[in-house]
Coordinates of C-alpha atoms in Angstrom, one line a residue:
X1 CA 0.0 0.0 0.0
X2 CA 1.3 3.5 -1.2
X3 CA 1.9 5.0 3.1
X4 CA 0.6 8.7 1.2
X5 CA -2.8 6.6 0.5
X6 CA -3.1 6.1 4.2
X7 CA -6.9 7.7 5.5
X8 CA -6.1 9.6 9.0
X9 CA -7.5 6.8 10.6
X10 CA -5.6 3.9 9.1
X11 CA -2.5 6.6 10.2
X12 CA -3.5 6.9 14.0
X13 CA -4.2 3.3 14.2
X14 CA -0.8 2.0 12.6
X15 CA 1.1 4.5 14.9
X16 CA -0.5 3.4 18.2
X17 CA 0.5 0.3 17.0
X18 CA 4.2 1.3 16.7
X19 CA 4.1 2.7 19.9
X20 CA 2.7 -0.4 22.2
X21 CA 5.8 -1.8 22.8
X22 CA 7.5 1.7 24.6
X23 CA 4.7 2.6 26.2
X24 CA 2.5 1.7 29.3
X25 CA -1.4 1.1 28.8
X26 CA -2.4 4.5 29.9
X27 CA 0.2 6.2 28.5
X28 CA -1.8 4.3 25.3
X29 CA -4.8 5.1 26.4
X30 CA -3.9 9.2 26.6
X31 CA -2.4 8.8 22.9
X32 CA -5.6 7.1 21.4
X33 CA -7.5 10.0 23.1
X34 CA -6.2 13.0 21.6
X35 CA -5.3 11.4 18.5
X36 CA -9.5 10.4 18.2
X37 CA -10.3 13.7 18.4
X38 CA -7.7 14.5 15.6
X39 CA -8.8 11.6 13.2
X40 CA -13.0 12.5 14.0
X41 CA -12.4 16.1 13.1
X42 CA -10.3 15.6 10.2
X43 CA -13.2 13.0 9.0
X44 CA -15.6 16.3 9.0
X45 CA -13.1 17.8 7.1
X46 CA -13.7 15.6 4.0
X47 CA -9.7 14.7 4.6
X48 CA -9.4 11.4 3.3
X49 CA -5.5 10.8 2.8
X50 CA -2.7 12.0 5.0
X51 CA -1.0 13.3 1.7
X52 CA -3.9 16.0 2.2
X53 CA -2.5 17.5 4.9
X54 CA -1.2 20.9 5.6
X55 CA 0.4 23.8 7.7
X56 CA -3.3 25.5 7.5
X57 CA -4.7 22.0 8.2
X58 CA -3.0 22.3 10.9
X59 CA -3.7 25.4 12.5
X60 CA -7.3 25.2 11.4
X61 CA -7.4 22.1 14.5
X62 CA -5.4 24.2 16.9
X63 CA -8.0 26.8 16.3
X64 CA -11.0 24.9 17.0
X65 CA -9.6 22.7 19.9
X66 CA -8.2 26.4 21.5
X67 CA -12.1 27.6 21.0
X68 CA -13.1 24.8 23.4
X69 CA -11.6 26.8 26.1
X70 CA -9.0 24.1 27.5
X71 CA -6.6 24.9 29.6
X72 CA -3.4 25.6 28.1
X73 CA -1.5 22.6 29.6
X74 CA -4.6 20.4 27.8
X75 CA -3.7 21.6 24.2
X76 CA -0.1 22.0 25.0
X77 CA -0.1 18.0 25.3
X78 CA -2.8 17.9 22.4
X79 CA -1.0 19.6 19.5
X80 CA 2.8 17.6 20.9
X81 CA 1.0 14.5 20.7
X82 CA -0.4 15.8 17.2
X83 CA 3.5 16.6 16.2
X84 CA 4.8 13.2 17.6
X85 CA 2.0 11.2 15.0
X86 CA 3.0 13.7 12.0
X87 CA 7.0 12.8 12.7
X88 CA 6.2 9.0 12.7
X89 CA 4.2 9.8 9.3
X90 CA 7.2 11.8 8.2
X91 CA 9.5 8.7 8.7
X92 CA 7.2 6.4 7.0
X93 CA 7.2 8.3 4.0
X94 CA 3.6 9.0 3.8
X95 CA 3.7 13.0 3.8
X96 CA 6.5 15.4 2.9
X97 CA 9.4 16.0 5.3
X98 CA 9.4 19.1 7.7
X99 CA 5.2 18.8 7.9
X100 CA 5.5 18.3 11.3
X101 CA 7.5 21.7 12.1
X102 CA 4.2 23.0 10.4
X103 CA 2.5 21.8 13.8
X104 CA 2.1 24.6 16.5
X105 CA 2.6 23.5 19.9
X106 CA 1.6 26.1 22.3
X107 CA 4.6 27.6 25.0
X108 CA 2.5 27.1 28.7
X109 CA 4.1 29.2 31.5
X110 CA 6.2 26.9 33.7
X111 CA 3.5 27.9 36.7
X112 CA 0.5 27.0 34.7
X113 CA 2.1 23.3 33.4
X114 CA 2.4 21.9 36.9
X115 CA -0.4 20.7 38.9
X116 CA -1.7 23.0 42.2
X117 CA -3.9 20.6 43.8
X118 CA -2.8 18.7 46.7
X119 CA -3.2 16.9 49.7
X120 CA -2.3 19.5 52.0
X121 CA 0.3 18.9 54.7
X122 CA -1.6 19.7 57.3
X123 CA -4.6 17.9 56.3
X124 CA -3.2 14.9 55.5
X125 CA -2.0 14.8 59.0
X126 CA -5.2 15.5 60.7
X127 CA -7.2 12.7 58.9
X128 CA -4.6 10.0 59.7
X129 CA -4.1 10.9 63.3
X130 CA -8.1 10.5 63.2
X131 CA -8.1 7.1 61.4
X132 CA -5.5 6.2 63.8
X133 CA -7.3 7.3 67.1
X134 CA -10.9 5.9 65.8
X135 CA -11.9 2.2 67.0
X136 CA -14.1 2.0 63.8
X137 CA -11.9 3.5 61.2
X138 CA -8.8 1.9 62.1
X139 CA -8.0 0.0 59.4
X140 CA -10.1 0.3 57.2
X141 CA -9.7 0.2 53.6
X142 CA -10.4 3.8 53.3
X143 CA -7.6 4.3 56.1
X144 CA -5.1 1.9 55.1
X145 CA -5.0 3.5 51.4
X146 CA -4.3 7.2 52.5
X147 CA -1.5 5.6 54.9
X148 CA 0.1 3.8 52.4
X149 CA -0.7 6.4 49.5
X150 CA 1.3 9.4 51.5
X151 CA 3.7 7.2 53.1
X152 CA 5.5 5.8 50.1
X153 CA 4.3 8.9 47.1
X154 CA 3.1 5.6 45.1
X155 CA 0.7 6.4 41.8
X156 CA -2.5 4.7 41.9
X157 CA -1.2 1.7 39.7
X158 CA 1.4 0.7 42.1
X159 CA -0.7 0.5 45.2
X160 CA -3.7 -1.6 43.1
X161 CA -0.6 -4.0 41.8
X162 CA 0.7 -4.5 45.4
X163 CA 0.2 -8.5 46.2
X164 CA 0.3 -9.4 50.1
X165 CA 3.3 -11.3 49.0
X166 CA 4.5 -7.8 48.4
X167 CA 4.3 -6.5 52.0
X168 CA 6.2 -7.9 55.1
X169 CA 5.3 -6.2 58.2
X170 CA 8.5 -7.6 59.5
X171 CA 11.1 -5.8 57.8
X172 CA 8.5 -3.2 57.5
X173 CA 8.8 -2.5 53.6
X174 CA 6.8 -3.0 50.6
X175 CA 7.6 -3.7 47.1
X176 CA 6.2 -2.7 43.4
X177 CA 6.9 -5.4 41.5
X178 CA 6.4 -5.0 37.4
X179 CA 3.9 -7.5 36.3
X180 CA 2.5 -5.8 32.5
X181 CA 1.4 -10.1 31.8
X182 CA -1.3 -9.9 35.0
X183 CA -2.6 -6.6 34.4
X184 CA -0.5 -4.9 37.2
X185 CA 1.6 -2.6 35.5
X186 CA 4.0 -0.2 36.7
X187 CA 4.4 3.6 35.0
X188 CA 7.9 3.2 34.2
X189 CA 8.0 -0.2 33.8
X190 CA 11.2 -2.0 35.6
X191 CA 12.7 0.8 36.4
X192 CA 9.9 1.7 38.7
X193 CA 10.4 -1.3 40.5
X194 CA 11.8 -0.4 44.0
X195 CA 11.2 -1.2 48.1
X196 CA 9.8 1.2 49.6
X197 CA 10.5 1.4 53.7
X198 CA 7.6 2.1 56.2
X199 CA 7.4 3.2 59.9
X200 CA 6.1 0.7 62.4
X201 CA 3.0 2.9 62.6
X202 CA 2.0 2.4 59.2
X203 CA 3.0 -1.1 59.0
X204 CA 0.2 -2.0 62.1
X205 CA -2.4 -0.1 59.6
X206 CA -1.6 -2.4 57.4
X207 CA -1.4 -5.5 59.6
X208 CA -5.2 -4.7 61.1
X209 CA -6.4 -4.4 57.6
X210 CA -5.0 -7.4 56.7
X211 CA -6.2 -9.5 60.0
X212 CA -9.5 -7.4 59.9
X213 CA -10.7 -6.3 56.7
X214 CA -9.3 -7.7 53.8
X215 CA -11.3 -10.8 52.4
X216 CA -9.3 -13.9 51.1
X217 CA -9.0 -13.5 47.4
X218 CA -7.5 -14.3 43.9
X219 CA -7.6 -12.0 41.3
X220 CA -7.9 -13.1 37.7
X221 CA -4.6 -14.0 37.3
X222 CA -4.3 -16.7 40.5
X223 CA -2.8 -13.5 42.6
X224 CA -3.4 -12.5 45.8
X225 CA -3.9 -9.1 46.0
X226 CA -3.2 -6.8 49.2
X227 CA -6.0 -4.7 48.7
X228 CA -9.6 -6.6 48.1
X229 CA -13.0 -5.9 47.5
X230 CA -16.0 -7.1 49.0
X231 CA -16.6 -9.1 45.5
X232 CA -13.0 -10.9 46.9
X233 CA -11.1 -9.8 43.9
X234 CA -8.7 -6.8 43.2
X235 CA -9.9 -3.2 43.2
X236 CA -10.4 -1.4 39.5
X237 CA -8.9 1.8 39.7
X238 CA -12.1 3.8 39.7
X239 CA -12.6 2.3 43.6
X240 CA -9.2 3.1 44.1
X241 CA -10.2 6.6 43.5
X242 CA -13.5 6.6 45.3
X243 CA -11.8 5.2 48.3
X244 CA -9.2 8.0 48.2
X245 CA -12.1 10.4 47.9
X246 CA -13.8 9.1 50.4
X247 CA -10.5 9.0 52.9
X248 CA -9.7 12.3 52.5
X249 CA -13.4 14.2 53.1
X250 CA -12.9 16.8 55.4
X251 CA -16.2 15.9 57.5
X252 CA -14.2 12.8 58.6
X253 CA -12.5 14.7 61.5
X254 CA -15.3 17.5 61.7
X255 CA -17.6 19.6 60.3
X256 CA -17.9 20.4 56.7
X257 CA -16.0 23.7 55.7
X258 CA -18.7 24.3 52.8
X259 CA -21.8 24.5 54.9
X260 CA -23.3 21.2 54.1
X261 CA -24.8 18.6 57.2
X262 CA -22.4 15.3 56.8
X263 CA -25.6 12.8 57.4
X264 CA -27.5 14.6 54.8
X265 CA -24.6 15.5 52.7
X266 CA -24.9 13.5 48.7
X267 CA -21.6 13.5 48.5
X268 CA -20.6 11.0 51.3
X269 CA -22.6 8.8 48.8
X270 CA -19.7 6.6 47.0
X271 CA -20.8 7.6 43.9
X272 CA -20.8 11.3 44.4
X273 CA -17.5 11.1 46.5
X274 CA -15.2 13.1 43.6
X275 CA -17.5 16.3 43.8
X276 CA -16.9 17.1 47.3
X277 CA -14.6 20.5 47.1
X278 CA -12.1 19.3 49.4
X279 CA -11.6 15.3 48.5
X280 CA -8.5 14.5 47.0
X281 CA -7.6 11.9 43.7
X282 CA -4.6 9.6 44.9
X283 CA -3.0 11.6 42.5
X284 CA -3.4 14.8 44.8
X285 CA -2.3 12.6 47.8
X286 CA 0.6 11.9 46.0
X287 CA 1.8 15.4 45.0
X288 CA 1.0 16.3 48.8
X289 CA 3.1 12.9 49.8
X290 CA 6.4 14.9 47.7
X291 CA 6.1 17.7 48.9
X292 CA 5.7 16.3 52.4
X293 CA 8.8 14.0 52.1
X294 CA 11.0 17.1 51.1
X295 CA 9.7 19.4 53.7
X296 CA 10.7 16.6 56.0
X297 CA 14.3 16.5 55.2
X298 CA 14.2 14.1 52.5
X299 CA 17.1 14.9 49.7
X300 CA 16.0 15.2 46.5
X301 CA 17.5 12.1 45.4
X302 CA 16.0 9.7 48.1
X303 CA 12.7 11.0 46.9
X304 CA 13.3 10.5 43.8
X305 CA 13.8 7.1 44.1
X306 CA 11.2 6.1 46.4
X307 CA 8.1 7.9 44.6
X308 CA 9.9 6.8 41.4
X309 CA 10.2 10.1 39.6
X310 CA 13.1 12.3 38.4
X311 CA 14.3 15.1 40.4
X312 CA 13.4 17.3 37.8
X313 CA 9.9 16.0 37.2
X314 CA 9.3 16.4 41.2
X315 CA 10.7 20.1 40.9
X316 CA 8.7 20.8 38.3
X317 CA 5.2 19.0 38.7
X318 CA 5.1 18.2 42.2
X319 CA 6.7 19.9 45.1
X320 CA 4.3 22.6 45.7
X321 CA 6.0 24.3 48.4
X322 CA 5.7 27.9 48.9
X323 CA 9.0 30.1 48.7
X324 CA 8.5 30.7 52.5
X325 CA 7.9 26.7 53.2
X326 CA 11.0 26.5 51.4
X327 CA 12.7 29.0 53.3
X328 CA 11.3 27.9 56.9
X329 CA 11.2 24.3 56.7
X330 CA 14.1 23.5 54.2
X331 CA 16.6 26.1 54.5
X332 CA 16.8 27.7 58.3
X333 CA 17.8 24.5 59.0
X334 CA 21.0 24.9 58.0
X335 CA 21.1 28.5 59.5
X336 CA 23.6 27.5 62.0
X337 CA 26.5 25.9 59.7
X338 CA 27.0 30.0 58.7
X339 CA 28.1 30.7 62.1
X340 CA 31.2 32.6 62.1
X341 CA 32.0 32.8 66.0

C-alpha cells in the first residue's frame, strides 16, 4: 500500500501500534484519546489521505480545539501528541518532510504546566491521626490506602498491583513489583520497580487491615492481591479513586467547611464522592506525599527514588512548596553551619 494513501485513521491506528511496545497502557490510552479527536475532526473535514494534509490544516485544528476553552496545559499536550503522529508519518514516508514543524505546539508558562492541587500537609496529618485514634476506622480500607498512598508517594497503579506477598510487616517495607502479563503494570516499567521502607506505625495499619478487613482473594490472574474488595477480587482503579475520595473528606474529623450537614450531605454517597470540594484523587495525595517527604528533610534524590520520579519532574510537577515553606522548613535548617564565632 502506497503509506501517502493512508486515510487519518488507518495513520493513528498504525502509529499506536508502533508505539505499544514503549509505552504503558495508559500512557496508550492518553495517545488514542487526543489522536481520536484529531482523526474524527479531520473526518468532517472531507480529509481522506494523510497526503492532504497541511500547515493550515493544521492550525485550522489548533483553532477549533483552543475555542473549546481548554486549559493551556490540555492543548499543549494535544497539538505535541499531534506533532509526535506527524513525525512518525514523516518517517514512513507517507507525507512530505518538515510537515510536522508546520505543527504549533503552544509555549505554557512553567506555573501553569504543573499541577496546584494537593493533599495539603496539614490535612493529610489530621485525617490520619483520626483514622489512627478511631476504633471504627482503624484500618479500614479507606484508612489503610491514604496511609500507604502518603507514606510511600506511590501512583494509583502501584498501590492496586501490590500483592500481600508484596508486604512484610517484619522488615516493614513494601515492594512494586512490574507484572504488565497480570494486568499490574508499573508507569515506568522495571525501572519503577523499587522497596519502599515504612514506619512501624504504618505497617500496624496495614497489619489490622490485613487481619480485619481484607477478604481472602484471587484476582484473575491466581494473585493474591493486598487490597480486596468485598466481591474478593482486586480493586479497578475507579474504587481506588472513590476510596481515596472518600479517605480524604474533610467531614471525617469535623464539620464540613462548605456549609453542608455530613448525614445529609450527597456526597458521602460513594458515587458522588469526587464532587466534594475538598476530597482529594490519589493523585493529589501523591503530589502532597512529595512535597511532604521534602519538607521533611528528604534529599532530592532519596525522593526521587522512592516515589519513582526524576528530580526534575518532582521540581517541576510536584513539590508545591511555597518560597517561604521553602525558606522555613528546608533552608533555616541549615542557619547555624554559617556561624562565624
Amino acid at each position: 500500500m502506497n503509506p501517502e494513501k493512508l486515510s487519518p485513521r488507518e495513520a493513528w491506528q498504525r502509529y499506536i501500534d508502533r508505539r505499544r511496545t514503549e509505552l504503558t497502557q495508559g500512557s496508550i490510552s492518553t495517545y488514542n484519546y487526543r489522536l481520536k479527536l484529531w482523526c474524527e475532526w479531520c473526518e468532517r473535514q472531507g480529509i481522506e489521505t494523510v497526503s492532504e494534509l497541511s500547515g493550515w490544516t493544521f492550525d485550522q485544528y489548533e483553532s477549533m480545539r483552543a475555542g473549546k476553552d481548554l486549559a493551556p496545559n490540555t492543548l499543549h499536550n494535544e497539538m505535541e501528541t499531534l506533532k509526535d503522529h506527524v513525525a512518525y508519518l514523516e518517517r514512513i514516508e507517507a507525507v512530505d518532510d518538515g510537515l510536522s514543524e508546520k505543527i504549533n505546539v503552544p509555549d505554557v508558562p512553567q506555573d501553569e504546566r504543573s499541577r496546584e492541587t494537593k493533599l495539603d500537609t496539614d490535612d493529610a496529618t489530621q485525617l490520619i491521626r483520626h483514622y489512627r485514634n478511631s476504633e471504627s476506622d482503624y484500618g479500614t480500607n479507606f484508612h489503610v490506602v491514604l496511609e500507604l498512598a502518603w507514606h510511600t508517594g506511590a501512583r494509583l497503579g502501584a498501590l492496586r498491583g501490590l500483592d500481600l506477598r508484596d508486604y512484610d510487616s517484619g522488615e516493614q517495607y513494601v515492594e512494586f513489583v512490574h507484572r504488565p502479563q497480570s494486568d499490574t503494570p508499573l508507569k515506568n516499567k522495571t525501572h519503577g520497580e523499587r522497596v519502599v521502607s515504612l514506619r512501624r506505625e504504618v505497617c500496624n495499619v496495614v497489619d489490622a487491615y490485613i487481619r480485619n478487613e481484607r477478604k481472602d482473594a484471587h484476582d484473575d490472574h491466581g494473585r493474591q492481591p493486598l487490597f480486596t474488595t468485598i466481591q474478593r477480587n482486586r480493586p479497578q482503579k475507579g474504587t481506588f479513586r472513590t476510596w481515596s475520595y472518600r479517605a480524604t473528606m474533610p467531614c471525617v474529623t469535623g464539620g464540613c467547611p462548605h456549609g453542608y450537614d455530613p448525614d445529609t450531605c450527597e456526597f458521602r454517597n460513594h458515587t458522588h464522592a469526587s464532587k466534594c470540594p475538598s476530597s482529594r484523587s490519589p493523585h493529589h495525595i501523591r503530589t502532597g506525599s512529595i512535597t511532604w517527604h521534602r519538607d521533611c528533610g528528604f534529599p532530592r534524590e532519596v525522593t526521587a527514588e522512592r516515589v519513582n520520579a526524576s528530580q526534575d519532574v518532582i521540581d517541576e510537577f510536584y513539590d508545591k512548596a511555597t518560597k517561604m515553606e521553602r525558606m522555613q522548613l528546608r533552608r533555616r535548617p541549615h542557619l547555624d553551619k554559617l556561624e562565624i564565632e
